[in-house]
Amino acid sequence: MRNIFFHSGSGHIPASRYLSLMNRFLCLLLICIIGQIRLSAQGILDTLGNTIVRIETAVDSAQFAGGYASGPWDLHLGPDGQLWFTDQTAIRRWHPVTGVISTVLRVPSGYFMGLAHHSDFIHQPYVYATIDTGYYYGQSTRIEVWRYRYNSAVDSLEDPLFLLSWYHPGEHSGGRMVFGQDSCLYIGTADYAGLQWQDTLFMNSGKVLRVRPDGSVPSDNPRPDYSWTWGHRNPQGIVQVPNGNIIVSEYGQINDELNLIRRGNHYGWIIFDGNQCIGSIDTCNAYQSSLTFPIDVGQNPPSGITWYDHPSIPELHGLVQAVTGINQGLIAYTMNATMDSVLNKQYYLRYEYGRVRDACAGPDGSLYFIAYDRSSPRIMRVRNALNTGVSSTTFPEIAVFPNPCTDRIRFSTALPPTTTSAVLRNIQGEIVLHQKVEGNAGLLDVGMLPAGVYYLQVGNSVPKMLLKL
């Protein structure tokens, strides 16, 4: 596989100058190679589609007690850039640069589940958490939602305020949360046993709840209670996508669901499971026209879900769902332009890391997920293996992505939009590719070039070097 790095220069540069530049970058090349060898001891190389990724342990199993009741349940990227996670009786966070783990809250009993930060955390430093009142989720019958105030002076969560609760029979209980663009908190709750409370006023089970940050009922909810939608069996993941749509991954009895959440809609349980009628034919026929059906159905018992839109792993662009049972691993959903239907789904890392409890996208293109095999739970990080830290230029006039690359590169310049040309040279200074450019950005097909070192220049921009490792 070809991997190419770019560097750029100005004007017409003779071959001797290119050779001189190459010598200057040999040391950089050596450093990159040594760095990758060192990192290989910390992770493994794998592929997601056509992208080579490095999968490494961010938080290892030594941080968790081990056993059935131990391990992280929810991942959440905090406004401080750290990875927050719930861990049985604690809320903790991991620093992606230093690797330091800090505990901001510990309670004497219960089992922390979902986690969310206030959407205006700078001015309203509140953290919201759901907690099962048993020693392990599903071992009790009640989930509670609490709000805490973050005290940055002592790095802890304080002033607990109880907001609401719901009853759940059985192990499945919901519990994940997300703040919407409307500054309301959306919470998924379960009705695992089919007690038909999901359509009952003032009962919080089997629904997606919509709650104001202070715990009050929004005046524009469809009912005079927390209910936003109902007819849910066991919502496991909840995410808001860039256009504001809220999508829930839901654990079915036979058919697992991906649901687009719309105000006041009924999602079928306990009449339908996925698209399948599980009640009487007469009941299904009577209700069918008034129900909302999933945008995707499959046998992929889900847990958490996240939105990934970084270019470093293009195969993941869209929704990424953690899968805990059949097909355990990750599913990447490609969405349509309006983000309300599924165009395609692809499985990755299937059966490689046991049950995957949650997934969370980082701002640098990393994807974090919880690998949970009940004996050695850990938090993993997936990154583009060829991201060596020189993926964008240090020169302000031109930027190239990806760097390194294999088949195609995208480039843009700070030059005024005009008709110009992009010139690619090898290390001997010979032109190997010449392309007309309209505007100040473009795409080059370099798949036919042999592995090596090349230099790109767009108009009068500073040239950019590509090094192949």
Tab-separated table of C-alpha atoms in Angstrom:
chain	number	residue	atom	x	y	z
A	1	MET	CA	0.000	0.000	0.000
A	2	ARG	CA	1.346	3.431	-0.937
A	3	ASN	CA	1.635	6.048	1.782
A	4	ILE	CA	2.719	9.538	0.720
A	5	PHE	CA	3.566	12.720	2.615
A	6	PHE	CA	3.691	16.216	1.058
A	7	HIS	CA	5.810	19.315	1.455
A	8	SER	CA	5.613	22.558	-0.647
A	9	GLY	CA	7.822	25.473	-2.025
A	10	SER	CA	7.475	28.642	-4.030
A	11	GLY	CA	8.230	29.412	-7.648
A	12	HIS	CA	10.181	27.034	-9.916
A	13	ILE	CA	12.573	24.973	-7.821
A	14	PRO	CA	15.469	23.176	-9.550
A	15	ALA	CA	16.117	19.485	-9.012
A	16	SER	CA	19.201	20.198	-6.887
A	17	ARG	CA	17.063	22.222	-4.505
A	18	TYR	CA	14.576	19.358	-4.159
A	19	LEU	CA	17.408	16.946	-3.365
A	20	SER	CA	18.654	19.333	-0.699
A	21	LEU	CA	15.189	19.543	0.811
A	22	MET	CA	14.972	15.766	0.819
A	23	ASN	CA	18.154	15.488	2.865
A	24	ARG	CA	16.744	17.902	5.392
A	25	PHE	CA	13.695	15.700	5.902
A	26	LEU	CA	15.491	12.351	6.220
A	27	CYS	CA	15.820	12.939	9.941
A	28	LEU	CA	12.080	13.630	10.184
A	29	LEU	CA	11.366	10.410	8.312
A	30	LEU	CA	13.548	8.428	10.723
A	31	ILE	CA	11.805	9.975	13.716
A	32	CYS	CA	8.394	9.053	12.284
A	33	ILE	CA	9.448	5.434	11.736
A	34	ILE	CA	10.944	5.083	15.213
A	35	GLY	CA	7.830	6.639	16.731
A	36	GLN	CA	5.599	4.117	15.017
A	37	ILE	CA	7.713	1.202	16.213
A	38	ARG	CA	7.449	2.505	19.757
A	39	LEU	CA	3.700	2.892	19.502
A	40	SER	CA	3.267	-0.587	18.090
A	41	ALA	CA	4.064	-1.988	21.519
A	42	GLN	CA	1.063	-0.073	22.881
A	43	GLY	CA	-1.519	-1.194	20.342
A	44	ILE	CA	-2.191	-3.223	17.249
A	45	LEU	CA	-2.733	-2.398	13.610
A	46	ASP	CA	-6.045	-3.302	12.032
A	47	THR	CA	-8.164	-2.125	9.132
A	48	LEU	CA	-11.548	-0.459	8.975
A	49	GLY	CA	-12.432	-0.797	5.326
A	50	ASN	CA	-9.518	0.752	3.433
A	51	THR	CA	-8.164	2.681	6.418
A	52	ILE	CA	-5.292	1.303	8.479
A	53	VAL	CA	-6.012	2.033	12.130
A	54	ARG	CA	-4.135	1.648	15.369
A	55	ILE	CA	-6.200	0.233	18.227
A	56	GLU	CA	-4.746	0.819	21.660
A	57	THR	CA	-5.884	0.695	25.260
A	58	ALA	CA	-6.712	4.099	26.705
A	59	VAL	CA	-7.881	2.917	30.146
A	60	ASP	CA	-6.825	-0.619	30.978
A	61	SER	CA	-8.600	-3.235	33.044
A	62	ALA	CA	-6.353	-2.582	36.062
A	63	GLN	CA	-8.431	0.551	36.664
A	64	PHE	CA	-11.564	-1.525	37.215
A	65	ALA	CA	-12.381	-4.070	39.879
A	66	GLY	CA	-13.263	-6.803	37.398
A	67	GLY	CA	-16.124	-9.222	37.494
A	68	TYR	CA	-19.747	-9.060	36.456
A	69	ALA	CA	-20.592	-5.819	38.253
A	70	SER	CA	-17.499	-3.839	37.302
A	71	GLY	CA	-16.444	-1.668	34.443
A	72	PRO	CA	-17.373	1.515	32.600
A	73	TRP	CA	-20.881	1.878	31.218
A	74	ASP	CA	-21.053	5.275	29.502
A	75	LEU	CA	-18.493	7.420	27.649
A	76	HIS	CA	-18.911	11.152	27.210
A	77	LEU	CA	-16.534	13.740	25.772
A	78	GLY	CA	-16.562	16.588	28.260
A	79	PRO	CA	-16.331	20.312	27.495
A	80	ASP	CA	-12.850	20.191	29.030
A	81	GLY	CA	-11.651	17.879	26.231
A	82	GLN	CA	-11.372	14.909	28.590
A	83	LEU	CA	-13.139	11.577	28.288
A	84	TRP	CA	-15.649	11.232	31.111
A	85	PHE	CA	-17.015	7.805	32.002
A	86	THR	CA	-19.215	6.162	34.586
A	87	ASP	CA	-17.674	3.312	36.570
A	88	GLN	CA	-20.033	1.508	38.931
A	89	THR	CA	-20.130	3.847	41.970
A	90	ALA	CA	-17.901	6.539	40.455
A	91	ILE	CA	-17.769	9.192	37.754
A	92	ARG	CA	-14.253	9.520	36.373
A	93	ARG	CA	-12.385	11.129	33.498
A	94	TRP	CA	-9.314	10.375	31.425
A	95	HIS	CA	-6.987	12.975	29.911
A	96	PRO	CA	-6.176	12.060	26.271
A	97	VAL	CA	-2.718	13.685	26.378
A	98	THR	CA	-1.389	12.893	29.858
A	99	GLY	CA	-3.351	9.684	30.438
A	100	VAL	CA	-4.175	10.858	33.965
A	101	ILE	CA	-7.402	9.454	35.421
A	102	SER	CA	-9.249	11.465	38.045
A	103	THR	CA	-12.354	10.634	40.059
A	104	VAL	CA	-14.786	13.532	40.395
A	105	LEU	CA	-17.515	11.697	42.295
A	106	ARG	CA	-17.916	8.490	44.260
A	107	VAL	CA	-21.081	7.298	45.975
A	108	PRO	CA	-21.415	4.519	48.562
A	109	SER	CA	-23.875	2.378	46.600
A	110	GLY	CA	-25.713	2.027	43.315
A	111	TYR	CA	-24.499	1.717	39.740
A	112	PHE	CA	-23.873	4.809	37.600
A	113	MET	CA	-25.122	4.551	34.033
A	114	GLY	CA	-25.688	7.534	31.711
A	115	LEU	CA	-23.829	10.836	31.816
A	116	ALA	CA	-24.365	14.278	30.264
A	117	HIS	CA	-22.962	17.790	30.645
A	118	HIS	CA	-25.157	20.872	30.600
A	119	SER	CA	-25.213	22.345	27.091
A	120	ASP	CA	-24.003	25.690	28.512
A	121	PHE	CA	-21.455	24.180	30.864
A	122	ILE	CA	-19.287	27.312	31.082
A	123	HIS	CA	-22.124	29.283	32.671
A	124	GLN	CA	-24.083	26.351	34.084
A	125	PRO	CA	-21.452	23.832	35.290
A	126	TYR	CA	-23.853	20.945	35.844
A	127	VAL	CA	-23.325	17.253	35.204
A	128	TYR	CA	-26.285	14.879	34.979
A	129	ALA	CA	-26.131	11.174	35.793
A	130	THR	CA	-28.493	8.222	35.928
A	131	ILE	CA	-27.917	5.635	38.606
A	132	ASP	CA	-29.482	2.245	39.222
A	133	THR	CA	-30.234	1.881	42.904
A	134	GLY	CA	-28.963	-1.729	42.905
A	135	TYR	CA	-25.320	-2.809	43.122
A	136	TYR	CA	-25.412	-3.558	39.401
A	137	TYR	CA	-27.715	-2.228	36.736
A	138	GLY	CA	-30.816	-4.391	36.593
A	139	GLN	CA	-30.383	-5.674	40.159
A	140	SER	CA	-32.862	-3.140	41.483
A	141	THR	CA	-36.152	-1.830	40.142
A	142	ARG	CA	-35.549	1.921	40.029
A	143	ILE	CA	-33.341	4.290	38.042
A	144	GLU	CA	-32.776	7.805	39.366
A	145	VAL	CA	-31.616	10.963	37.585
A	146	TRP	CA	-29.394	13.341	39.555
A	147	ARG	CA	-27.840	16.703	38.816
A	148	TYR	CA	-24.450	17.707	40.255
A	149	ARG	CA	-22.544	20.987	40.196
A	150	TYR	CA	-18.925	20.758	39.082
A	151	ASN	CA	-16.530	22.591	41.410
A	152	SER	CA	-13.387	23.261	39.373
A	153	ALA	CA	-11.479	24.526	42.421
A	154	VAL	CA	-11.432	21.065	43.973
A	155	ASP	CA	-12.198	19.044	40.813
A	156	SER	CA	-15.302	17.351	42.141
A	157	LEU	CA	-19.055	17.059	41.652
A	158	GLU	CA	-21.085	18.564	44.491
A	159	ASP	CA	-24.590	19.679	45.501
A	160	PRO	CA	-26.574	16.624	44.332
A	161	LEU	CA	-30.153	17.330	43.273
A	162	PHE	CA	-32.643	14.530	42.606
A	163	LEU	CA	-34.681	15.174	39.436
A	164	LEU	CA	-36.803	12.110	38.617
A	165	SER	CA	-36.907	8.311	38.532
A	166	TRP	CA	-38.576	5.402	36.754
A	167	TYR	CA	-39.414	1.816	37.534
A	168	HIS	CA	-37.923	-1.020	35.496
A	169	PRO	CA	-38.409	-4.751	35.924
A	170	GLY	CA	-35.551	-6.879	34.644
A	171	GLU	CA	-31.999	-6.091	33.628
A	172	HIS	CA	-32.808	-3.707	30.791
A	173	SER	CA	-33.502	-0.220	32.004
A	174	GLY	CA	-32.407	2.451	29.524
A	175	GLY	CA	-30.524	5.285	31.178
A	176	ARG	CA	-28.548	7.173	28.528
A	177	MET	CA	-29.040	10.910	28.034
A	178	VAL	CA	-28.188	13.725	25.650
A	179	PHE	CA	-28.718	17.477	25.650
A	180	GLY	CA	-30.562	18.726	22.589
A	181	GLN	CA	-30.070	21.951	20.679
A	182	ASP	CA	-33.133	23.234	22.555
A	183	SER	CA	-31.159	22.976	25.842
A	184	CYS	CA	-33.450	20.229	27.124
A	185	LEU	CA	-32.254	16.871	28.416
A	186	TYR	CA	-33.491	13.776	26.536
A	187	ILE	CA	-33.455	10.496	28.488
A	188	GLY	CA	-34.214	6.982	27.237
A	189	THR	CA	-36.142	4.733	29.642
A	190	ALA	CA	-37.164	1.094	29.308
A	191	ASP	CA	-40.260	-1.064	29.656
A	192	TYR	CA	-38.481	-4.402	29.305
A	193	ALA	CA	-41.295	-6.563	30.692
A	194	GLY	CA	-44.019	-5.017	28.559
A	195	LEU	CA	-46.107	-3.684	31.426
A	196	GLN	CA	-47.663	-1.222	28.965
A	197	TRP	CA	-46.748	1.845	30.992
A	198	GLN	CA	-45.111	3.302	27.897
A	199	ASP	CA	-48.412	4.958	26.951
A	200	THR	CA	-49.512	5.966	30.452
A	201	LEU	CA	-49.517	9.584	31.604
A	202	PHE	CA	-47.058	10.422	34.396
A	203	MET	CA	-45.315	7.035	34.112
A	204	ASN	CA	-41.704	7.444	33.005
A	205	SER	CA	-40.973	3.898	31.797
A	206	GLY	CA	-40.789	2.910	28.129
A	207	LYS	CA	-40.276	6.427	26.811
A	208	VAL	CA	-37.910	9.116	25.690
A	209	LEU	CA	-38.284	11.831	28.306
A	210	ARG	CA	-37.703	15.531	27.708
A	211	VAL	CA	-36.657	17.461	30.800
A	212	ARG	CA	-35.630	21.044	31.491
A	213	PRO	CA	-32.141	21.435	33.057
A	214	ASP	CA	-33.687	22.238	36.450
A	215	GLY	CA	-35.802	19.066	36.372
A	216	SER	CA	-39.101	20.710	35.457
A	217	VAL	CA	-41.460	19.699	32.638
A	218	PRO	CA	-41.084	21.758	29.425
A	219	SER	CA	-44.286	23.619	28.595
A	220	ASP	CA	-44.186	22.447	24.962
A	221	ASN	CA	-44.020	18.722	25.711
A	222	PRO	CA	-46.878	16.851	23.999
A	223	ARG	CA	-48.316	15.895	27.398
A	224	PRO	CA	-48.238	17.600	30.802
A	225	ASP	CA	-45.440	15.282	31.940
A	226	TYR	CA	-41.897	14.348	30.868
A	227	SER	CA	-43.096	12.191	27.944
A	228	TRP	CA	-41.657	13.145	24.553
A	229	THR	CA	-42.184	9.790	22.811
A	230	TRP	CA	-43.456	6.418	24.030
A	231	GLY	CA	-43.786	2.787	22.983
A	232	HIS	CA	-40.097	1.998	23.626
A	233	ARG	CA	-38.852	-1.358	24.870
A	234	ASN	CA	-35.264	-0.567	25.862
A	235	PRO	CA	-33.508	2.508	24.434
A	236	GLN	CA	-29.772	1.945	24.871
A	237	GLY	CA	-28.105	4.760	22.947
A	238	ILE	CA	-29.215	8.309	22.206
A	239	VAL	CA	-27.488	10.949	20.093
A	240	GLN	CA	-28.271	14.250	18.439
A	241	VAL	CA	-26.903	14.486	14.889
A	242	PRO	CA	-25.662	17.771	13.376
A	243	ASN	CA	-29.013	18.854	11.906
A	244	GLY	CA	-30.757	18.467	15.271
A	245	ASN	CA	-32.418	15.081	14.736
A	246	ILE	CA	-32.340	12.784	17.752
A	247	ILE	CA	-31.747	9.101	17.057
A	248	VAL	CA	-32.096	6.228	19.512
A	249	SER	CA	-30.656	2.710	19.292
A	250	GLU	CA	-33.066	0.286	20.890
A	251	TYR	CA	-32.741	-3.264	22.175
A	252	GLY	CA	-35.613	-5.342	20.806
A	253	GLN	CA	-37.080	-8.669	21.821
A	254	ILE	CA	-36.133	-10.173	18.455
A	255	ASN	CA	-35.514	-7.181	16.208
A	256	ASP	CA	-33.210	-4.399	17.347
A	257	GLU	CA	-34.112	-0.922	16.189
A	258	LEU	CA	-32.723	2.433	15.145
A	259	ASN	CA	-35.401	5.062	15.731
A	260	LEU	CA	-35.730	8.666	14.608
A	261	ILE	CA	-37.356	10.491	17.514
A	262	ARG	CA	-40.312	12.752	16.727
A	263	ARG	CA	-42.428	14.629	19.259
A	264	GLY	CA	-45.495	12.737	20.468
A	265	ASN	CA	-44.954	9.565	18.430
A	266	HIS	CA	-45.620	5.977	19.525
A	267	TYR	CA	-42.825	3.537	18.552
A	268	GLY	CA	-44.758	0.299	18.726
A	269	TRP	CA	-43.847	-1.665	21.850
A	270	ILE	CA	-45.561	-3.892	22.983
A	271	ILE	CA	-47.633	-4.283	19.796
A	272	PHE	CA	-44.711	-4.415	17.364
A	273	ASP	CA	-41.099	-5.482	17.787
A	274	GLY	CA	-39.191	-3.787	14.982
A	275	ASN	CA	-41.495	-4.160	11.989
A	276	GLN	CA	-42.874	-7.456	13.282
A	277	CYS	CA	-46.316	-7.809	14.834
A	278	ILE	CA	-46.042	-9.572	18.205
A	279	GLY	CA	-49.616	-8.941	19.349
A	280	SER	CA	-52.813	-10.169	17.817
A	281	ILE	CA	-53.343	-9.469	14.128
A	282	ASP	CA	-56.429	-7.398	14.909
A	283	THR	CA	-54.514	-5.258	17.412
A	284	CYS	CA	-51.612	-4.723	15.014
A	285	ASN	CA	-53.967	-3.755	12.196
A	286	ALA	CA	-55.784	-1.325	14.476
A	287	TYR	CA	-52.604	0.417	15.652
A	288	GLN	CA	-50.342	0.183	12.608
A	289	SER	CA	-51.303	3.479	10.967
A	290	SER	CA	-50.704	5.418	14.199
A	291	LEU	CA	-47.264	3.983	15.003
A	292	THR	CA	-43.786	5.121	13.994
A	293	PHE	CA	-41.528	2.373	12.667
A	294	PRO	CA	-37.715	2.135	12.850
A	295	ILE	CA	-35.390	3.590	10.230
A	296	ASP	CA	-33.337	0.394	10.553
A	297	VAL	CA	-34.002	-3.079	11.941
A	298	GLY	CA	-31.569	-5.927	12.558
A	299	GLN	CA	-30.275	-8.441	15.052
A	300	ASN	CA	-27.583	-6.231	16.511
A	301	PRO	CA	-28.246	-5.868	20.259
A	302	PRO	CA	-27.130	-2.261	20.740
A	303	SER	CA	-25.648	-0.200	23.483
A	304	GLY	CA	-24.380	3.375	23.085
A	305	ILE	CA	-24.274	5.372	19.867
A	306	THR	CA	-22.262	8.377	18.675
A	307	TRP	CA	-21.853	10.636	15.654
A	308	TYR	CA	-18.494	10.549	13.831
A	309	ASP	CA	-17.619	13.132	11.168
A	310	HIS	CA	-13.820	13.406	11.191
A	311	PRO	CA	-12.087	12.744	7.840
A	312	SER	CA	-9.297	10.568	9.270
A	313	ILE	CA	-11.469	7.389	9.245
A	314	PRO	CA	-13.984	7.991	6.439
A	315	GLU	CA	-15.540	4.531	6.825
A	316	LEU	CA	-17.050	5.628	10.149
A	317	HIS	CA	-18.663	8.817	8.897
A	318	GLY	CA	-22.202	8.968	10.260
A	319	LEU	CA	-23.656	7.046	13.188
A	320	VAL	CA	-21.428	4.566	15.015
A	321	GLN	CA	-23.218	2.089	17.247
A	322	ALA	CA	-21.787	-0.193	19.913
A	323	VAL	CA	-23.092	-3.781	19.699
A	324	THR	CA	-23.171	-6.007	22.773
A	325	GLY	CA	-24.645	-9.328	21.649
A	326	ILE	CA	-24.972	-10.904	18.202
A	327	ASN	CA	-22.511	-9.203	15.831
A	328	GLN	CA	-20.829	-7.557	18.829
A	329	GLY	CA	-18.419	-4.841	17.757
A	330	LEU	CA	-19.213	-1.606	15.899
A	331	ILE	CA	-21.747	-0.713	13.217
A	332	ALA	CA	-21.265	2.365	11.029
A	333	TYR	CA	-24.488	3.748	9.548
A	334	THR	CA	-24.328	5.962	6.476
A	335	MET	CA	-27.204	8.436	6.618
A	336	ASN	CA	-28.947	10.378	3.891
A	337	ALA	CA	-28.517	14.156	3.506
A	338	THR	CA	-31.385	14.959	5.869
A	339	MET	CA	-30.149	12.410	8.428
A	340	ASP	CA	-33.521	10.729	8.777
A	341	SER	CA	-32.935	7.419	6.983
A	342	VAL	CA	-30.176	4.822	6.651
A	343	LEU	CA	-28.465	4.352	3.287
A	344	ASN	CA	-26.028	1.646	4.329
A	345	LYS	CA	-24.556	-0.060	7.366
A	346	GLN	CA	-21.227	-1.806	7.790
A	347	TYR	CA	-19.869	-4.004	10.582
A	348	TYR	CA	-16.378	-3.477	11.993
A	349	LEU	CA	-14.247	-5.242	14.639
A	350	ARG	CA	-16.881	-7.957	14.848
A	351	TYR	CA	-16.229	-10.406	17.718
A	352	GLU	CA	-12.753	-8.950	18.342
A	353	TYR	CA	-13.366	-7.133	21.649
A	354	GLY	CA	-16.302	-8.914	23.263
A	355	ARG	CA	-19.362	-6.915	24.211
A	356	VAL	CA	-18.997	-3.271	23.207
A	357	ARG	CA	-20.894	-1.084	25.642
A	358	ASP	CA	-20.503	2.429	24.280
A	359	ALA	CA	-18.701	4.496	21.638
A	360	CYS	CA	-17.619	8.126	21.664
A	361	ALA	CA	-15.967	10.264	18.980
A	362	GLY	CA	-13.050	12.541	19.865
A	363	PRO	CA	-12.275	15.882	18.179
A	364	ASP	CA	-8.947	14.592	16.813
A	365	GLY	CA	-10.552	11.759	14.835
A	366	SER	CA	-10.154	9.131	17.556
A	367	LEU	CA	-13.027	6.784	18.296
A	368	TYR	CA	-13.270	5.441	21.835
A	369	PHE	CA	-15.245	2.362	22.795
A	370	ILE	CA	-15.797	0.214	25.873
A	371	ALA	CA	-14.631	-3.384	25.445
A	372	TYR	CA	-16.504	-5.311	28.095
A	373	ASP	CA	-16.006	-9.026	28.551
A	374	ARG	CA	-16.980	-8.926	32.251
A	375	SER	CA	-13.551	-10.092	33.388
A	376	SER	CA	-11.240	-7.391	31.997
A	377	PRO	CA	-13.263	-4.310	30.990
A	378	ARG	CA	-11.285	-1.529	29.329
A	379	ILE	CA	-11.638	1.577	27.190
A	380	MET	CA	-10.073	1.363	23.729
A	381	ARG	CA	-9.027	4.071	21.286
A	382	VAL	CA	-9.073	3.728	17.478
A	383	ARG	CA	-6.958	6.143	15.418
A	384	ASN	CA	-5.742	6.437	11.858
A	385	ALA	CA	-2.405	4.604	12.010
A	386	LEU	CA	-0.822	6.868	9.404
A	387	ASN	CA	-1.553	10.093	11.224
A	388	THR	CA	2.011	10.994	12.167
A	389	GLY	CA	1.368	14.493	13.339
A	390	VAL	CA	2.208	16.151	9.999
A	391	SER	CA	-1.232	15.660	8.491
A	392	SER	CA	-1.623	19.356	7.862
A	393	THR	CA	0.984	21.832	6.760
A	394	THR	CA	2.871	24.178	9.034
A	395	PHE	CA	2.949	26.607	6.106
A	396	PRO	CA	-0.140	28.819	5.969
A	397	GLU	CA	-0.467	28.924	2.184
A	398	ILE	CA	-1.441	25.313	1.462
A	399	ALA	CA	-3.071	22.395	3.255
A	400	VAL	CA	-3.278	18.764	2.147
A	401	PHE	CA	-5.387	15.855	3.407
A	402	PRO	CA	-4.816	13.011	3.952
A	403	ASN	CA	-1.114	13.169	4.607
A	404	PRO	CA	0.076	10.426	4.225
A	405	CYS	CA	-2.206	9.291	1.428
A	406	THR	CA	-2.707	6.245	-0.770
A	407	ASP	CA	-4.907	7.108	-3.736
A	408	ARG	CA	-6.215	10.665	-3.691
A	409	ILE	CA	-5.414	13.919	-1.931
A	410	ARG	CA	-7.443	17.028	-1.342
A	411	PHE	CA	-5.685	20.371	-1.174
A	412	SER	CA	-6.594	23.969	-0.494
A	413	THR	CA	-4.617	27.199	-0.462
A	414	ALA	CA	-4.917	30.620	1.102
A	415	LEU	CA	-4.358	32.158	-2.325
A	416	PRO	CA	-7.190	34.195	-3.885
A	417	PRO	CA	-9.531	31.986	-5.969
A	418	THR	CA	-8.298	31.938	-9.545
A	419	THR	CA	-7.433	29.631	-12.438
A	420	THR	CA	-4.022	28.144	-11.757
A	421	SER	CA	-2.269	24.785	-11.819
A	422	ALA	CA	-1.196	22.079	-9.413
A	423	VAL	CA	2.211	20.571	-10.119
A	424	LEU	CA	3.537	17.386	-8.546
A	425	ARG	CA	7.263	16.573	-8.787
A	426	ASN	CA	9.353	13.613	-7.716
A	427	ILE	CA	12.565	14.023	-5.726
A	428	GLN	CA	14.561	14.452	-8.951
A	429	GLY	CA	12.487	17.558	-9.678
A	430	GLU	CA	10.681	15.954	-12.624
A	431	ILE	CA	7.017	16.830	-13.136
A	432	VAL	CA	4.919	13.667	-12.715
A	433	LEU	CA	1.486	15.283	-12.571
A	434	HIS	CA	0.139	18.588	-13.846
A	435	GLN	CA	-3.479	19.600	-13.342
A	436	LYS	CA	-5.520	22.736	-13.922
A	437	VAL	CA	-7.142	24.171	-10.792
A	438	GLU	CA	-10.268	26.318	-10.757
A	439	GLY	CA	-10.508	28.290	-7.532
A	440	ASN	CA	-8.249	27.621	-4.546
A	441	ALA	CA	-8.916	23.918	-3.834
A	442	GLY	CA	-8.891	20.633	-5.699
A	443	LEU	CA	-8.433	16.877	-5.802
A	444	LEU	CA	-5.458	14.937	-7.186
A	445	ASP	CA	-5.455	11.263	-8.134
A	446	VAL	CA	-2.051	9.891	-7.084
A	447	GLY	CA	-2.990	6.218	-7.037
A	448	MET	CA	-0.953	5.466	-10.161
A	449	LEU	CA	2.279	6.874	-8.701
A	450	PRO	CA	4.926	4.581	-7.228
A	451	ALA	CA	5.777	4.884	-3.552
A	452	GLY	CA	8.208	7.661	-2.865
A	453	VAL	CA	8.729	11.306	-2.026
A	454	TYR	CA	6.910	14.020	-3.958
A	455	TYR	CA	6.464	17.784	-3.820
A	456	LEU	CA	3.230	19.628	-4.521
A	457	GLN	CA	2.969	23.241	-5.591
A	458	VAL	CA	-0.257	25.089	-6.360
A	459	GLY	CA	0.294	28.338	-8.243
A	460	ASN	CA	2.839	30.362	-6.327
A	461	SER	CA	2.230	28.606	-3.026
A	462	VAL	CA	4.942	27.304	-0.756
A	463	PRO	CA	5.669	23.700	-1.917
A	464	LYS	CA	4.642	20.807	0.289
A	465	MET	CA	6.562	17.563	0.596
A	466	LEU	CA	5.095	14.065	0.609
A	467	LEU	CA	7.186	11.399	2.324
A	468	LYS	CA	6.359	7.738	1.898
A	469	LEU	CA	7.146	5.663	4.964
